[in-house]
Coordinates of C-alpha atoms and ligand atoms in Angstrom, one line a residue:
M1 CA 20.0 -12.4 -4.9
Q2 CA 19.0 -16.1 -4.0
D3 CA 15.5 -17.7 -3.8
I4 CA 14.1 -17.8 -0.2
Q5 CA 11.9 -20.1 1.9
I6 CA 9.0 -18.6 3.8
H7 CA 6.8 -21.5 5.7
D8 CA 6.0 -24.0 3.2
K9 CA 6.7 -21.9 0.0
T10 CA 9.7 -20.7 -2.0
F11 CA 10.2 -17.2 -3.5
V12 CA 12.3 -15.9 -6.2
P13 CA 13.9 -12.2 -6.2
Y14 CA 11.5 -9.7 -8.1
I15 CA 12.0 -6.0 -7.4
S16 CA 15.1 -4.7 -5.9
N17 CA 15.2 -2.3 -3.1
E18 CA 16.9 0.4 -5.5
E19 CA 14.1 -0.2 -8.0
L20 CA 11.5 0.4 -4.9
E21 CA 13.0 3.4 -3.6
Q22 CA 13.3 5.1 -7.1
A23 CA 9.5 4.4 -7.8
I24 CA 9.1 5.8 -4.2
K25 CA 10.8 9.0 -5.0
R26 CA 8.9 9.8 -8.0
M27 CA 5.7 9.3 -6.2
A28 CA 6.6 11.4 -3.4
I29 CA 7.6 14.2 -6.1
K30 CA 4.2 13.9 -8.0
I31 CA 2.2 14.0 -4.7
H32 CA 4.1 17.2 -3.6
H33 CA 3.5 18.8 -6.8
D34 CA -0.5 18.2 -6.3
Y35 CA -0.5 19.4 -2.7
E36 CA 1.7 22.4 -3.0
G37 CA 0.6 24.7 -0.4
E38 CA -1.7 22.2 1.5
I39 CA -0.9 19.8 4.6
P40 CA -2.2 16.4 3.4
V41 CA -2.9 13.5 5.9
F42 CA -1.2 10.4 4.8
I43 CA -3.5 7.6 6.0
G44 CA -1.5 4.3 6.1
V45 CA -3.2 0.7 5.9
L46 CA -1.3 -1.2 8.5
K47 CA 0.6 -3.7 8.9
G48 CA 1.7 -3.9 5.2
V49 CA 2.1 -0.2 4.5
V50 CA 4.9 0.6 7.3
V51 CA 8.0 0.0 5.2
F52 CA 6.8 1.9 2.1
M53 CA 5.3 4.8 4.1
S54 CA 8.5 5.2 5.8
D55 CA 10.3 5.7 2.8
L56 CA 7.5 7.6 1.5
L57 CA 7.4 10.0 4.2
K58 CA 11.1 10.7 4.1
A59 CA 11.1 11.4 0.4
Y60 CA 8.1 13.8 0.7
K61 CA 9.5 17.2 1.0
G62 CA 6.4 19.3 1.9
D63 CA 4.6 19.5 5.4
C64 CA 2.2 16.5 6.1
E65 CA 0.4 14.8 8.8
I66 CA 0.1 10.7 9.1
S67 CA -2.2 8.3 10.9
F68 CA -3.0 4.7 10.6
I69 CA -5.9 2.3 10.4
Q70 CA -5.5 -1.5 10.4
M71 CA -7.6 -3.6 7.8
K72 CA -7.3 -7.2 6.8
S73 CA -8.7 -9.3 4.1
Y74 CA -6.0 -11.8 3.4
E75 CA -5.5 -15.5 4.9
G76 CA -2.3 -16.8 3.8
I77 CA -2.0 -16.3 -0.1
K78 CA -5.6 -15.6 -0.5
T79 CA -8.0 -12.8 0.0
T80 CA -11.0 -13.7 2.0
G81 CA -13.3 -10.9 0.3
D82 CA -14.4 -9.6 3.6
V83 CA -12.6 -6.7 4.9
K84 CA -12.3 -6.4 8.8
T85 CA -11.3 -2.9 10.5
L86 CA -8.8 -4.1 13.2
M87 CA -7.7 -0.9 14.4
D88 CA -9.9 2.3 13.5
L89 CA -8.7 6.1 12.8
N90 CA -7.3 8.2 15.7
V91 CA -7.2 11.6 13.7
D92 CA -10.0 14.2 12.8
V93 CA -10.1 14.0 9.0
K94 CA -12.8 16.5 9.0
G95 CA -11.9 19.4 6.3
R96 CA -8.6 17.7 5.4
H97 CA -7.2 16.6 2.2
I98 CA -6.5 12.9 2.6
I99 CA -4.0 10.4 0.9
L100 CA -5.0 6.8 1.4
L101 CA -1.6 4.6 1.3
E102 CA -1.6 1.0 0.6
D103 CA 1.6 -1.2 0.1
I104 CA -0.4 -3.2 -2.6
V105 CA -3.9 -3.1 -4.3
D106 CA -5.0 -6.6 -5.4
T107 CA -8.9 -6.8 -5.8
G108 CA -9.1 -3.3 -4.3
N109 CA -11.6 -4.6 -1.6
T110 CA -9.5 -3.1 1.3
L111 CA -8.9 0.5 -0.6
Y112 CA -12.6 0.7 -1.7
A113 CA -13.8 -0.2 1.9
L114 CA -11.4 2.5 3.3
H115 CA -12.5 5.1 0.7
E116 CA -16.1 4.5 1.6
L117 CA -15.2 4.9 5.5
I118 CA -13.3 8.2 4.7
K119 CA -15.8 9.7 2.3
E120 CA -18.4 10.0 4.8
K121 CA -16.2 12.1 7.3
A122 CA -16.7 15.5 5.6
V123 CA -12.9 15.3 4.2
K124 CA -12.0 18.1 1.8
S125 CA -10.6 15.6 -0.5
V126 CA -9.4 12.0 -0.8
K127 CA -7.1 10.4 -3.2
T128 CA -5.4 6.8 -3.0
A129 CA -1.7 5.6 -3.5
T130 CA -0.5 2.3 -3.7
L131 CA 3.4 1.1 -4.0
L132 CA 2.3 -2.1 -5.9
Y133 CA -0.9 -2.4 -8.1
K134 CA -2.1 -5.8 -9.7
P135 CA -4.3 -4.5 -12.7
D136 CA -5.2 -8.0 -13.7
A137 CA -6.7 -9.0 -10.1
Y138 CA -8.5 -5.3 -9.7
T139 CA -12.2 -5.6 -9.4
K140 CA -13.1 -1.9 -8.6
D141 CA -13.9 1.3 -10.4
L142 CA -12.1 3.5 -7.8
K143 CA -9.6 5.4 -9.4
I144 CA -6.1 4.8 -7.9
D145 CA -4.6 8.1 -8.2
Y146 CA -0.8 7.2 -7.5
I147 CA 1.0 4.0 -8.5
G148 CA 4.2 2.9 -7.9
I149 CA 4.9 -0.3 -9.9
E150 CA 2.2 -2.7 -11.8
I151 CA 2.8 -6.3 -11.2
P152 CA 1.0 -9.3 -12.4
D153 CA -1.3 -11.0 -10.4
K154 CA 1.1 -13.4 -8.5
F155 CA 1.8 -13.5 -4.9
V156 CA 4.6 -11.5 -3.7
V157 CA 6.4 -10.8 -0.2
G158 CA 9.2 -8.5 1.3
Y159 CA 9.2 -4.6 1.8
G160 CA 6.6 -4.7 4.2
L161 CA 4.4 -7.4 2.7
D162 CA 3.9 -10.7 4.5
Y163 CA 3.2 -14.7 4.0
D164 CA 1.4 -15.4 7.1
E165 CA 3.2 -12.7 9.1
L166 CA 6.7 -13.6 7.7
G167 CA 8.7 -11.6 5.2
R168 CA 7.7 -8.0 5.9
N169 CA 11.4 -7.2 7.1
L170 CA 12.8 -8.2 3.8
P171 CA 14.3 -4.8 2.0
D172 CA 13.6 -6.3 -1.5
I173 CA 10.5 -7.9 -3.0
Y174 CA 10.2 -11.6 -3.9
Q175 CA 7.6 -13.5 -5.8
L176 CA 5.9 -16.8 -5.2
K177 CA 7.8 -19.3 -7.3
D178 CA 5.5 -21.8 -9.3
Ligands
LIG201 P1 -7.0 -6.4 -1.7 O1 -8.1 -5.7 -0.7 O2 -7.7 -7.3 -2.4 O3 -7.0 -5.1 -2.5 O4 -5.6 -6.6 -1.0 C1 -5.3 -5.6 -0.1 C2 -4.4 -6.4 0.9 O5 -4.1 -7.5 0.8 C3 -3.2 -5.7 0.9 O6 -3.0 -4.6 1.7 C4 -2.2 -6.8 1.4 O7 -2.3 -6.8 2.8 C5 -2.9 -8.0 1.1 N1 -2.2 -8.5 -0.5 C6 -2.6 -8.7 -1.5 N2 -1.9 -9.1 -2.2 C7 -0.9 -9.8 -1.6 C8 0.5 -10.0 -1.9 O8 0.7 -10.5 -3.2 N3 1.1 -10.3 -1.1 C9 1.1 -9.9 0.3 N4 0.0 -9.5 0.6 C10 -1.0 -9.2 -0.3
LIG202 MG1 -2.3 -4.0 3.1

């Protein structure tokens, strides 16, 4: 694999599609094991989650429902610290087992804000899952129940993740070249 250019920045190959798929299969098996006999609702945080969520759903062997919410805290390659809801939930989550799905947890601001919002809705339970996790950037106490791959605090693109809206359709993940 080769370095790629997106807007003004260069990125180097970092996590292959095969590796991502393996990590996602492991997550799907673990989640299914924990929700045996239940019908959880996966709530994905748009837009970054779409590629991961699609692969997770295909690997998930039980019954489940899905929904989406759109939240945004990033401008370019930096967090703004302020989480905005751009598209609200379109499912009744009352009395349901909820699994919040993120493409990547960085500071945790987004996941935390979403978790607070869901907690108020009389759900039966709420857990959190993310494909990528940057432990060195995380600032919250909220437990992340399912983690695909831990990565260092460096900006990445591909597999749903963008740099100013480009790069989401790359099958592999790339890391910002320093
Ligand atoms: P947090 O709220 O700081 O945890 O950031 C979460 C959101 O910021 C993610 O859902 C992504 O949309 C975006 N984000 C965080 N880190 C990266 C990255 O390295 N590349 C692309 N997007 C990122
Ligand atoms: Mg996101």
